[in-house]
mmCIF file of C-alpha atoms and ligand atoms in Angstrom:
data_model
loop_
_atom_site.group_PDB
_atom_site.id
_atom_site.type_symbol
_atom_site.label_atom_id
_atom_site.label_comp_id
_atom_site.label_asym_id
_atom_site.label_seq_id
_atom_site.Cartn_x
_atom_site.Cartn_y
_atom_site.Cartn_z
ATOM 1 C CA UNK A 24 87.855 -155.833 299.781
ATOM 2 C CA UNK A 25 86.975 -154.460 303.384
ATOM 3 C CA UNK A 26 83.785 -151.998 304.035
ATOM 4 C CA UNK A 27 84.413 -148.679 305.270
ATOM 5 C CA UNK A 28 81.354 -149.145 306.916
ATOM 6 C CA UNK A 29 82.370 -151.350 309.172
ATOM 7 C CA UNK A 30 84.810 -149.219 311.378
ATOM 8 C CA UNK A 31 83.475 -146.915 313.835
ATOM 9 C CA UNK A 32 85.397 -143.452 313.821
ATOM 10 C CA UNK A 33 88.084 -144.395 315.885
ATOM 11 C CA UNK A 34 88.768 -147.319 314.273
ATOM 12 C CA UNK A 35 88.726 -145.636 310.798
ATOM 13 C CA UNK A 36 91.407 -143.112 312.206
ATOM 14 C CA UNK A 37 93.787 -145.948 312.926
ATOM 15 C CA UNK A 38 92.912 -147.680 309.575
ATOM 16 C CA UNK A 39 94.059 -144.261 307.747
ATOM 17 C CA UNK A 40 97.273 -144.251 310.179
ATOM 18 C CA UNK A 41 98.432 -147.862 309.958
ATOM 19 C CA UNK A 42 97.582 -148.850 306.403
ATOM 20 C CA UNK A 43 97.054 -146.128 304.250
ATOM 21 C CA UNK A 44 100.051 -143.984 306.145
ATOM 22 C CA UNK A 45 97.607 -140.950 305.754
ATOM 23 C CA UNK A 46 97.341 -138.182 308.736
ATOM 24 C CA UNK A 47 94.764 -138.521 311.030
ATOM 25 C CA UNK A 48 92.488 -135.648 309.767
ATOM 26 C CA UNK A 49 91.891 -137.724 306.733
ATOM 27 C CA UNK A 50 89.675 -140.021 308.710
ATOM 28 C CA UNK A 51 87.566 -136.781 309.215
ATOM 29 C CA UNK A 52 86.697 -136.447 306.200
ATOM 30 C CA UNK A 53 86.329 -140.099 305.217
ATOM 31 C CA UNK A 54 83.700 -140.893 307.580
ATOM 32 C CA UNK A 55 81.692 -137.713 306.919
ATOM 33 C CA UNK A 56 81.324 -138.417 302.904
ATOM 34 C CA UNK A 57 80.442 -142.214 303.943
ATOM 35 C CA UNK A 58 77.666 -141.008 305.770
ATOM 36 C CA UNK A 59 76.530 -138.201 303.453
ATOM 37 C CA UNK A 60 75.692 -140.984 301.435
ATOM 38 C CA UNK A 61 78.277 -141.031 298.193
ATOM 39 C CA UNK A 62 78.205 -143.734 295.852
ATOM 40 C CA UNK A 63 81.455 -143.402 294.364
ATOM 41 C CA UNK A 64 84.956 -142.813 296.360
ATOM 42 C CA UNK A 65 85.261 -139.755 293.147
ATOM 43 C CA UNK A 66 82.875 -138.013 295.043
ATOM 44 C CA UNK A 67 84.829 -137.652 297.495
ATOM 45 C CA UNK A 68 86.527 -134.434 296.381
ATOM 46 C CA UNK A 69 88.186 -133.174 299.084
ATOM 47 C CA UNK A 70 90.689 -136.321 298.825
ATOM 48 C CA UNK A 71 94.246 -136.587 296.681
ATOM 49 C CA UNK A 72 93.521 -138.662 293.333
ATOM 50 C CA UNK A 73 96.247 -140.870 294.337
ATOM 51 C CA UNK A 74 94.170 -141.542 297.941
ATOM 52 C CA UNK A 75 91.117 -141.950 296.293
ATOM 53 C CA UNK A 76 92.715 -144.791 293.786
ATOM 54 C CA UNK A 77 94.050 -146.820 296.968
ATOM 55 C CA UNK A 78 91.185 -146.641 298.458
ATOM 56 C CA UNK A 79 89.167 -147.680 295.824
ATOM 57 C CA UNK A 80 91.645 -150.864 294.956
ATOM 58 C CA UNK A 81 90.951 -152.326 298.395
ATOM 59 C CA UNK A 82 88.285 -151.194 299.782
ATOM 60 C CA UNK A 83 84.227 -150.895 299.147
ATOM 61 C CA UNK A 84 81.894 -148.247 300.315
ATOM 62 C CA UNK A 85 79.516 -150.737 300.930
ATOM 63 C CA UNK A 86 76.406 -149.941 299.404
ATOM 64 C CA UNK A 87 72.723 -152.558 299.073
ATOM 65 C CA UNK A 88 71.359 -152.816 296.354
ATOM 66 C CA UNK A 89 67.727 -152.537 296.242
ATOM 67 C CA UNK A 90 66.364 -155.207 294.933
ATOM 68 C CA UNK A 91 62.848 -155.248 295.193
ATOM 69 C CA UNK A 92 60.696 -152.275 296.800
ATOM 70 C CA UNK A 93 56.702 -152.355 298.105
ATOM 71 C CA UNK A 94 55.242 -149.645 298.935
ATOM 72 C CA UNK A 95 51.532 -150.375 301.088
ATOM 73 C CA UNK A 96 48.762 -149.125 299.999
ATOM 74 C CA UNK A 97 47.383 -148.950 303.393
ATOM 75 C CA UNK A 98 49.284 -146.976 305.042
ATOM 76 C CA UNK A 99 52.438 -145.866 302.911
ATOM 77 C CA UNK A 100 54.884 -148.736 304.630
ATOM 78 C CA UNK A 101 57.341 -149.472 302.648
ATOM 79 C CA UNK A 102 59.239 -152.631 302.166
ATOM 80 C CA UNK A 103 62.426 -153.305 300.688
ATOM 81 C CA UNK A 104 64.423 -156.279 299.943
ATOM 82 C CA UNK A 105 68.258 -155.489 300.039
ATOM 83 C CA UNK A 106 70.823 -157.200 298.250
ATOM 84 C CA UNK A 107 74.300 -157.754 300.231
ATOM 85 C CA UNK A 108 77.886 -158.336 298.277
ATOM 86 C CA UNK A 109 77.540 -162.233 298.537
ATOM 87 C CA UNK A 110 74.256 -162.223 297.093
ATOM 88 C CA UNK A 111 71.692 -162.678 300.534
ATOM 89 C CA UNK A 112 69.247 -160.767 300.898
ATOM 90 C CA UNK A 113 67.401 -158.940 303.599
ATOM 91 C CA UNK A 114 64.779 -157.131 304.458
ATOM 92 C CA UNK A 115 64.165 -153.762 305.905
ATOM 93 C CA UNK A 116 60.886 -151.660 306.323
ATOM 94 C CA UNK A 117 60.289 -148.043 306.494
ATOM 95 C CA UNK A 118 57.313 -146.203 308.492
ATOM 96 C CA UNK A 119 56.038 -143.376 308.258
ATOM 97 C CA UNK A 120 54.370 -141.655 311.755
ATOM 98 C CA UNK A 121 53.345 -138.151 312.277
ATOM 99 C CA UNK A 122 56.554 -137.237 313.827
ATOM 100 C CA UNK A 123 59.076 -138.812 311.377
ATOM 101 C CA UNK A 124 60.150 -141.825 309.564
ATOM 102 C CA UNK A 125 61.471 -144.983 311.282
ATOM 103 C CA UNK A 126 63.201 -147.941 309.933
ATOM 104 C CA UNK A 127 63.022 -151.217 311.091
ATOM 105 C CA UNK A 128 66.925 -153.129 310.064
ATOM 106 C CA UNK A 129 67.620 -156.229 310.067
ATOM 107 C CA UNK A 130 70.709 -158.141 311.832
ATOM 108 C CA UNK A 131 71.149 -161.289 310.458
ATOM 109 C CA UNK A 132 70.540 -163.222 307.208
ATOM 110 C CA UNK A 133 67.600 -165.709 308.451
ATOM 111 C CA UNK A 134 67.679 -166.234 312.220
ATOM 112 C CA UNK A 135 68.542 -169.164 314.617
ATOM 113 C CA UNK A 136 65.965 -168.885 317.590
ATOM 114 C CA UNK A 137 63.029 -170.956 316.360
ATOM 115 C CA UNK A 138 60.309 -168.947 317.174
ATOM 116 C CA UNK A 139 56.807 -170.882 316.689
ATOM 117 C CA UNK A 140 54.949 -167.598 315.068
ATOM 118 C CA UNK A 141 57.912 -165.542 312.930
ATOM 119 C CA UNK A 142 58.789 -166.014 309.096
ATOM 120 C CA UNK A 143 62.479 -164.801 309.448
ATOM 121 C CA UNK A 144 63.365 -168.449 311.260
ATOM 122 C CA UNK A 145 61.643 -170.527 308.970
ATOM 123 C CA UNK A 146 65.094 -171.429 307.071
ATOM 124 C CA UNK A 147 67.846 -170.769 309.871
ATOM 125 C CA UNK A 148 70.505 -168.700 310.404
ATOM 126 C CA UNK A 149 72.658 -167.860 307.062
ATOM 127 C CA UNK A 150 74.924 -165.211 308.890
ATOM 128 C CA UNK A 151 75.477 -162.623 310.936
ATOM 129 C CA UNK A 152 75.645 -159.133 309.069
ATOM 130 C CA UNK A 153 78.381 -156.691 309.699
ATOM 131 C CA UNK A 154 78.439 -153.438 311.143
ATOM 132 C CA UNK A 155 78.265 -152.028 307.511
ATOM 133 C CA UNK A 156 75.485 -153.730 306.271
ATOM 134 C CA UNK A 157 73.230 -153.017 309.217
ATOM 135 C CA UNK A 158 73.953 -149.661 308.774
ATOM 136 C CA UNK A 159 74.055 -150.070 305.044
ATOM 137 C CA UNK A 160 70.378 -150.451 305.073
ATOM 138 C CA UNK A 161 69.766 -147.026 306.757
ATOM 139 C CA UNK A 162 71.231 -145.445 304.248
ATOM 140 C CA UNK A 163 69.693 -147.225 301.119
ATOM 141 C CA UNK A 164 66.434 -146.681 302.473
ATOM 142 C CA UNK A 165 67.420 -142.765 303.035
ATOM 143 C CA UNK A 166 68.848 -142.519 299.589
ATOM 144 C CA UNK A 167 65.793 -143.519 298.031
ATOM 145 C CA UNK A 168 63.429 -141.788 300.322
ATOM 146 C CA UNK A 169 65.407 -138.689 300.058
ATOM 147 C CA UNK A 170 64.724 -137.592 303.282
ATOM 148 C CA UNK A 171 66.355 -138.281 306.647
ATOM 149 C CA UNK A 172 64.826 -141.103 309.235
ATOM 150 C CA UNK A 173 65.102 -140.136 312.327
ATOM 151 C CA UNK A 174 63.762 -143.416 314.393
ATOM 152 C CA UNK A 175 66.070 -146.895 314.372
ATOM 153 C CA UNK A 176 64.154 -150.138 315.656
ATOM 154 C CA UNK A 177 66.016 -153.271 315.308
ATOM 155 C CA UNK A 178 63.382 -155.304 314.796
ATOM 156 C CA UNK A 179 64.023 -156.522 311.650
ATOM 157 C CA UNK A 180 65.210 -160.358 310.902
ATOM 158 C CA UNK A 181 67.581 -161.910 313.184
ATOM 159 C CA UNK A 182 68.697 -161.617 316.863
ATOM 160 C CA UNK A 183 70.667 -158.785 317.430
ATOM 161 C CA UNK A 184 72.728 -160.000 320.478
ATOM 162 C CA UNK A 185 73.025 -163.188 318.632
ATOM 163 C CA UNK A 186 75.723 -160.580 316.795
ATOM 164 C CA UNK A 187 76.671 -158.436 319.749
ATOM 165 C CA UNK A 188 80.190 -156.973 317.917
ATOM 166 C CA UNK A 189 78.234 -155.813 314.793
ATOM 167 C CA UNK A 190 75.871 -154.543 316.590
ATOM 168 C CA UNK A 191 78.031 -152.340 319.075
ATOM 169 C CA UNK A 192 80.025 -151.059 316.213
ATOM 170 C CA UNK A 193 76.820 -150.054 314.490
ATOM 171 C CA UNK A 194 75.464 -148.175 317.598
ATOM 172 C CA UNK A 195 78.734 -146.451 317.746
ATOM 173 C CA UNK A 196 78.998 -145.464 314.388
ATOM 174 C CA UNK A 197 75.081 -143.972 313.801
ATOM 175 C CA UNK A 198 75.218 -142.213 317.158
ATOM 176 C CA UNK A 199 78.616 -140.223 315.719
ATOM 177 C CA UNK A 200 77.899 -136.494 314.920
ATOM 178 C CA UNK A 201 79.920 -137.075 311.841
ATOM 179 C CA UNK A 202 77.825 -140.454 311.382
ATOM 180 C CA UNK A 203 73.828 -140.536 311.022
ATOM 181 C CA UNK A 204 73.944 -138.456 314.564
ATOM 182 C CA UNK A 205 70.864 -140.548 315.045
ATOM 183 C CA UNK A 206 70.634 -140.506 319.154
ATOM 184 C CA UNK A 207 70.499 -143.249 320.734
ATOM 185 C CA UNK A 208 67.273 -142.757 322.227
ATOM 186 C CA UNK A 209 65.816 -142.481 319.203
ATOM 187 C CA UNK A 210 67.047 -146.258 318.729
ATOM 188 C CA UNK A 211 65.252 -149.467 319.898
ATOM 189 C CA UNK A 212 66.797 -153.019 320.227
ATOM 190 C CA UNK A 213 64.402 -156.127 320.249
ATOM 191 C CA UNK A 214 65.904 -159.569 321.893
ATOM 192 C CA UNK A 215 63.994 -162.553 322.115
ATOM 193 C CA UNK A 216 66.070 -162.969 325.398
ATOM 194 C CA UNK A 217 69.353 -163.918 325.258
ATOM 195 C CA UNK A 218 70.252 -163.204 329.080
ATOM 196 C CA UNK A 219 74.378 -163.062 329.255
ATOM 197 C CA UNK A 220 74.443 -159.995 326.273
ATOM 198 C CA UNK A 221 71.365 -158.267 328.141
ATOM 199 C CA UNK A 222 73.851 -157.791 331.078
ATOM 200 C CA UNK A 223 76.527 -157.070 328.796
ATOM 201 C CA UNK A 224 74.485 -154.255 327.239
ATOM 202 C CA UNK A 225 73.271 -152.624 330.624
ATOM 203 C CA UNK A 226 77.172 -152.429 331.302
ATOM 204 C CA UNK A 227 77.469 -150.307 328.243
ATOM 205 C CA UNK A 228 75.092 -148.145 329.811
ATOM 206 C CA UNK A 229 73.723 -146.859 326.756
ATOM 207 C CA UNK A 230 70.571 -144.558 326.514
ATOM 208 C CA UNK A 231 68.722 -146.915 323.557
ATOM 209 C CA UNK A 232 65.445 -148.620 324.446
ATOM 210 C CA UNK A 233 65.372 -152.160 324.981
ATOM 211 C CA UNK A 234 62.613 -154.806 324.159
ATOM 212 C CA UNK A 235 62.164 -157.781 325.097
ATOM 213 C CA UNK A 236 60.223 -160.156 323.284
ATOM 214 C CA UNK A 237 58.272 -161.853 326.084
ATOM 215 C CA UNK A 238 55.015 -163.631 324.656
ATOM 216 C CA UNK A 239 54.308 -165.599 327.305
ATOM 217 C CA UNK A 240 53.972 -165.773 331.152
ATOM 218 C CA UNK A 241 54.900 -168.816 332.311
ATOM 219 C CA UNK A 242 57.821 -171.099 331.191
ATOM 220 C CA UNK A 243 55.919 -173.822 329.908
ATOM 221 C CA UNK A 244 53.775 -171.637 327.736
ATOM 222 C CA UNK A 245 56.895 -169.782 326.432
ATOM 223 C CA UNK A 246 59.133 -172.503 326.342
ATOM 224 C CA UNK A 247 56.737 -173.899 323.117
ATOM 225 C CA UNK A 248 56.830 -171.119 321.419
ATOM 226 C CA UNK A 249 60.134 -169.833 322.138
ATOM 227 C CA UNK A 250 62.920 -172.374 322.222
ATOM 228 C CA UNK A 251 65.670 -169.869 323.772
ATOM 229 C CA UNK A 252 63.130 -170.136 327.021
ATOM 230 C CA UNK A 253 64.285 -173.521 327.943
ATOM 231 C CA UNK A 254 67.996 -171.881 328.200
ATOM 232 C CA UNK A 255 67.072 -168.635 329.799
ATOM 233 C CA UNK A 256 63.891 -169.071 331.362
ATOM 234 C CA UNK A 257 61.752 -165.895 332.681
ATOM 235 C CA UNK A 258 62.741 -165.682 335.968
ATOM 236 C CA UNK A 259 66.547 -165.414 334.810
ATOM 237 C CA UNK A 260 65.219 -162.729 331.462
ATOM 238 C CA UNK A 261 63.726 -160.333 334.380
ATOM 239 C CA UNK A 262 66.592 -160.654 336.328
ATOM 240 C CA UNK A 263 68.737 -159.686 333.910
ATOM 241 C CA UNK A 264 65.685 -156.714 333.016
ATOM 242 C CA UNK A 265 65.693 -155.500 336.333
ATOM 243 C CA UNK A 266 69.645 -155.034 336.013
ATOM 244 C CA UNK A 267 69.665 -153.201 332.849
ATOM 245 C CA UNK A 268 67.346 -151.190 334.690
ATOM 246 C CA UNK A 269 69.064 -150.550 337.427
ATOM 247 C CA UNK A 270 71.930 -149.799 335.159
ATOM 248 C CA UNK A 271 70.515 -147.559 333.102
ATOM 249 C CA UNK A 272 67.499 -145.857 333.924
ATOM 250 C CA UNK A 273 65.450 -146.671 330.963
ATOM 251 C CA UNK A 274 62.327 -147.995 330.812
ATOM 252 C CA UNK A 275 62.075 -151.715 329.371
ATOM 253 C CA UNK A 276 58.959 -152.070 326.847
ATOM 254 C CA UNK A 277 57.887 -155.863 326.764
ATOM 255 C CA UNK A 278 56.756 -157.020 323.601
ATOM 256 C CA UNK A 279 53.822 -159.307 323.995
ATOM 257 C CA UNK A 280 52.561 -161.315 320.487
ATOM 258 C CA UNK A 281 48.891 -161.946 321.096
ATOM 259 C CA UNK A 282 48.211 -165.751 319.670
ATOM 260 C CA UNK A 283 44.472 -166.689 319.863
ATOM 261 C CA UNK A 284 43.968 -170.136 322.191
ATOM 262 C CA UNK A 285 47.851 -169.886 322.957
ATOM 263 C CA UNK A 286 48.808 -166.803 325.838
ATOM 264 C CA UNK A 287 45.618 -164.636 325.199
ATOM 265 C CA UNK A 288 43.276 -165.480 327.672
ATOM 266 C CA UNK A 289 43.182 -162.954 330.954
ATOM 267 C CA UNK A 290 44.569 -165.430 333.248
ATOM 268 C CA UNK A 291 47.347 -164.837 330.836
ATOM 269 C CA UNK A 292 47.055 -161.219 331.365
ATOM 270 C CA UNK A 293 46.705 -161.558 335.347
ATOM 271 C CA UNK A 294 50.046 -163.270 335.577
ATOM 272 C CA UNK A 295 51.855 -161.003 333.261
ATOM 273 C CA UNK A 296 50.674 -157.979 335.582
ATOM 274 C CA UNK A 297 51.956 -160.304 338.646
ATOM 275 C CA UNK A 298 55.307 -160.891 336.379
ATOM 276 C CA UNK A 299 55.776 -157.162 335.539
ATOM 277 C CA UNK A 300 54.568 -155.578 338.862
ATOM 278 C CA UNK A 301 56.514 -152.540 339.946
ATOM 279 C CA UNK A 302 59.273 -152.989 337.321
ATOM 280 C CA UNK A 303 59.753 -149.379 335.163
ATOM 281 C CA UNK A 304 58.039 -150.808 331.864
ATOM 282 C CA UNK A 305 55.491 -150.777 329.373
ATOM 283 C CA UNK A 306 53.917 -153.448 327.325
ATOM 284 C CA UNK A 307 53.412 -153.479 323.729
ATOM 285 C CA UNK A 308 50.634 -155.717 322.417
ATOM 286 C CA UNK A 309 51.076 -156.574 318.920
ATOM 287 C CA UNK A 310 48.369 -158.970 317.549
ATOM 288 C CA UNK A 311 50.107 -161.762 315.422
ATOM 289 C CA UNK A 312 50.537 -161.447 312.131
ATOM 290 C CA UNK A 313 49.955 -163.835 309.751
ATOM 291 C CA UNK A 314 52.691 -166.617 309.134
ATOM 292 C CA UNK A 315 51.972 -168.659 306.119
ATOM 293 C CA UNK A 316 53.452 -171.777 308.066
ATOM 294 C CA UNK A 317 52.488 -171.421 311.214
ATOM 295 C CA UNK A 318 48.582 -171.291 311.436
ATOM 296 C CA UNK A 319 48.426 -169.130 314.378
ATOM 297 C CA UNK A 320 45.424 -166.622 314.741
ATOM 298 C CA UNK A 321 44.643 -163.365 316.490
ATOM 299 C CA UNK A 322 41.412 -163.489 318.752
ATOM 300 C CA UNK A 323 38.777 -160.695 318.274
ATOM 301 C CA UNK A 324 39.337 -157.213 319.110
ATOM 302 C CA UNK A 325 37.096 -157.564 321.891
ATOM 303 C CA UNK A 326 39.430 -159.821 323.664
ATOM 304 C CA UNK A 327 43.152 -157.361 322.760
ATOM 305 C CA UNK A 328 41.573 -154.721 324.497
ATOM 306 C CA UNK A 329 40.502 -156.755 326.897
ATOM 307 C CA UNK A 330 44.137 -158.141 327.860
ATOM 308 C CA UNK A 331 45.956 -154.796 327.586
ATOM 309 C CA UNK A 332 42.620 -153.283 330.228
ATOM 310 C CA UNK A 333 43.809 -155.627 332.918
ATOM 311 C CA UNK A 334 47.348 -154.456 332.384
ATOM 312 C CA UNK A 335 46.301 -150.953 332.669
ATOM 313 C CA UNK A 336 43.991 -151.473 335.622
ATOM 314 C CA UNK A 337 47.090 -153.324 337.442
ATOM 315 C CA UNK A 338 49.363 -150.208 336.638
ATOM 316 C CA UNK A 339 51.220 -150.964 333.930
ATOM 317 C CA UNK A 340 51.179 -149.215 330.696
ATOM 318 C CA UNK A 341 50.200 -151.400 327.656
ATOM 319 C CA UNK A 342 49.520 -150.145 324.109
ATOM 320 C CA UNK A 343 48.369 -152.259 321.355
ATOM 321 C CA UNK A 344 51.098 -152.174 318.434
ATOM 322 C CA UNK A 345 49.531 -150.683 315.545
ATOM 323 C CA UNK A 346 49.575 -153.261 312.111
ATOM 324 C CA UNK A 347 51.652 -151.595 309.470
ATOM 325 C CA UNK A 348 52.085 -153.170 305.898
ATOM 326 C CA UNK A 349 50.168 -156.065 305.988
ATOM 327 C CA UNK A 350 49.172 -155.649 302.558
ATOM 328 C CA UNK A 351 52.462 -156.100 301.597
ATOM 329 C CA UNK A 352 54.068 -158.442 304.416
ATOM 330 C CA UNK A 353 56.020 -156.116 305.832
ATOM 331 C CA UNK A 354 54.754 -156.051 309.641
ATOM 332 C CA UNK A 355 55.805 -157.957 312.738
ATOM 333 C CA UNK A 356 57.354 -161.683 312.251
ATOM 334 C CA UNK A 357 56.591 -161.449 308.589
ATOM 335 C CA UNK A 358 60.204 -160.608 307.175
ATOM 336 C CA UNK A 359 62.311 -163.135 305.585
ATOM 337 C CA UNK A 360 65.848 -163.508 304.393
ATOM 338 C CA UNK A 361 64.881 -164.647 300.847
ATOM 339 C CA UNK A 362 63.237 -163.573 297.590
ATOM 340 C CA UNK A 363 60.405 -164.479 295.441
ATOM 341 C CA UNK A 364 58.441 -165.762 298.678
ATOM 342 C CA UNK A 365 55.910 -163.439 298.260
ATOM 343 C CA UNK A 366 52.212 -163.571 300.324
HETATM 344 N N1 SAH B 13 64.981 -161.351 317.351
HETATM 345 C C1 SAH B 13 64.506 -160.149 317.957
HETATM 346 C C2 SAH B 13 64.117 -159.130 316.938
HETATM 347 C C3 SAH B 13 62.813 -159.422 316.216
HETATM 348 S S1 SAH B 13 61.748 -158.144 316.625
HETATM 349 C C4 SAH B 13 63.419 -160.465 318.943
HETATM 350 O O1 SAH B 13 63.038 -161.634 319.017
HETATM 351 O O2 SAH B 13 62.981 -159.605 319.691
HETATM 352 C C5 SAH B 13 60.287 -158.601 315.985
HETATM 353 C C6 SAH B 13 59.170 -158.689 317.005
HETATM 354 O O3 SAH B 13 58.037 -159.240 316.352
HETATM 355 C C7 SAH B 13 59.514 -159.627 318.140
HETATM 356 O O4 SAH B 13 58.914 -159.219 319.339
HETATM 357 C C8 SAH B 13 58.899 -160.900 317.640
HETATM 358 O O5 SAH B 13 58.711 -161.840 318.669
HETATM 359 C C9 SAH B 13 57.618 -160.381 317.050
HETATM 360 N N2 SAH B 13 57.010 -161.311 316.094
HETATM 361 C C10 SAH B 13 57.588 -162.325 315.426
HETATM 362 N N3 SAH B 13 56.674 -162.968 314.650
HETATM 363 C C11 SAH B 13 55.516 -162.319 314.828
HETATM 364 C C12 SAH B 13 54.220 -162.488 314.263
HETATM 365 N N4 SAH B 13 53.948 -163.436 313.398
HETATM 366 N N5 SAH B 13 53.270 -161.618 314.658
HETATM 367 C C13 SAH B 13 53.533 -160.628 315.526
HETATM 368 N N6 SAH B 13 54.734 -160.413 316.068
HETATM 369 C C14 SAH B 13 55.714 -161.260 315.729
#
């Protein structure tokens, strides 16, 4: 059984040309009930009966099934716990801000980059997920929010370029008036670094926002607690920054994971600003989170601020990454591609 959710609108037309022998305008109207959200192909009325039976005997509309939800009582965060058609599961979490909802997706089941301080490595990659199921878990969330997100991150478990094709397809497909019409500057991608797909991207010229998770700034520092370092080191990374850049116009935001004793102190910070300098970015703080395995700490307040004032006396914009769901393990580096591992 194939998911409809996998082809992008063009794709979908020649699907309803070549194998179903249907006209064109029957695409249309496909796509549009996928993303209004139906859970049955009988709701989509405007179809024959006969179409409706062929489509249902070979392919799936690809819907998660929720399996677990937690809701914070902090801060309303919620997190769910998706259930895919070969029985992994993911996770994906929904925020609430003043101006809308966002949803953080996931990409892969588990993840292969080894990061020191993040859950959703712990057991390794599983698989990439398809276009489908990363946008699958936009609209489960939706569905049981009823109401519409209108912000994407893809910060969820797994690398995103690590699964470049999915990932295109989904852009294409949530972008699409007759899809989630999400814009795609309302979308952020998060790559630990991977430098070949960065350039690839900036050739796509697309108007998302890209982060890069940078943590560190020098290579030995970053190389321990980011293994993809020691293939792409920093140098090459803001290289390939400086091109999607150039390429696009967008500003970069650098994502820097405050670990206490590791890449917090503000010699740290001083070399970051020296890293950074005159490059169109910002830098987004986040505090680490707690890891059961890992041990890693945040320092005091006193010493966040600190960091992100040197930034900001240097000239570059740095925000501290508000904590969301910690109550209920749903913030940075904290996801993971399994169940019952709770706290
Ligand atoms: N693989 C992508 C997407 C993950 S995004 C990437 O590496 O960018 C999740 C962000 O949270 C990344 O910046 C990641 O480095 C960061 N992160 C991971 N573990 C964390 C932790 N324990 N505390 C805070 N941030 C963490």
């Amino acid at each position: 059984m194939k998911n409809l959710k996998d082809y992008t609108y063009e794709e979908l037309e020649q699907l309803v040309k070549e194998e179903l022998g249907e006209p064109k305008f029957r695409a249309k109207q496909i796509f549009a009930w996928l993303y209004r959200g139906v859970t049955s192909f009988d709701e989509m009325s405007d179809l024959s009966k006969s179409l409706r039976e062929k489509l249902k005997s070979a392919y799936t509309l690809g819907n998660l099934t929720i399996a677990e939800k937690y809701v914070s009582s902090i801060d309303e965060t919620r997190r769910y716990l998706l259930q895919l058609d070969d029985g992994n599961f993911i996770e994906s979490v929904l925020m609430k801000y003043h101006h809308g909802y966002t949803i953080c997706i996931s990409s892969q089941v588990g993840c292969a980059m080894g990061c020191a301080f993040c859950a959703s490595t712990r057991g390794g990659k599983v698989r990439s997920l398809s276009a489908g199921e990363i946008i699958g878990q936009v609209m489960a969330v939706q569905q049981d929010l009823g109401e519409k997100i209108s912000n994407i991150v893809m910060m969820g478990i797994g690398e995103p370029l690590d699964n470049y094709d999915a990932v295109w397809r989904f852009l294409q497909i949530v972008n699409h008036p007759l899809g989630l019409c999400i814009g795609h500057r309302h979308i952020s991608l998060s790559t630990c670094g991977l430098v070949p797909q960065i350039k690839r991207l900036a050739e796509e010229e697309l108007q998302i926002t890209l982060s890069i998770s940078l943590h560190a700034s020098s290579n030995e520092t970053r190389s321990k607690i980011m293994p993809v370092n020691r293939r792409y080191p920093i140098e090459e990374l803001l290289d390939a920054c400086r091109y999607y850049i150039e390429k696009t116009n967008r500003r970069i935001s650098f994502e820097y994971t405050l670990i206490q004793g590791v890449n917090d102190t503000p010699e740290e910070a001083k070399a970051l600003l020296k890293l950074l300098k005159g490059m169109l970015c910002h830098v987004n703080l986040i505090p680490v989170n707690p890891v059961a395995e890992t041990g890693f700490k945040q320092g005091d307040r006193k010493s966040i601020e600190n960091f992100q004032h040197i930034l900001e006396q240097g000239g570059i914009a740095a925000t501290i990454r508000r904590e969301m769901g910690t109550d209920i393990r749903a913030a940075c580096g904290q996801l993971r591609a399994a169940k019952g591992k709770e706290k």
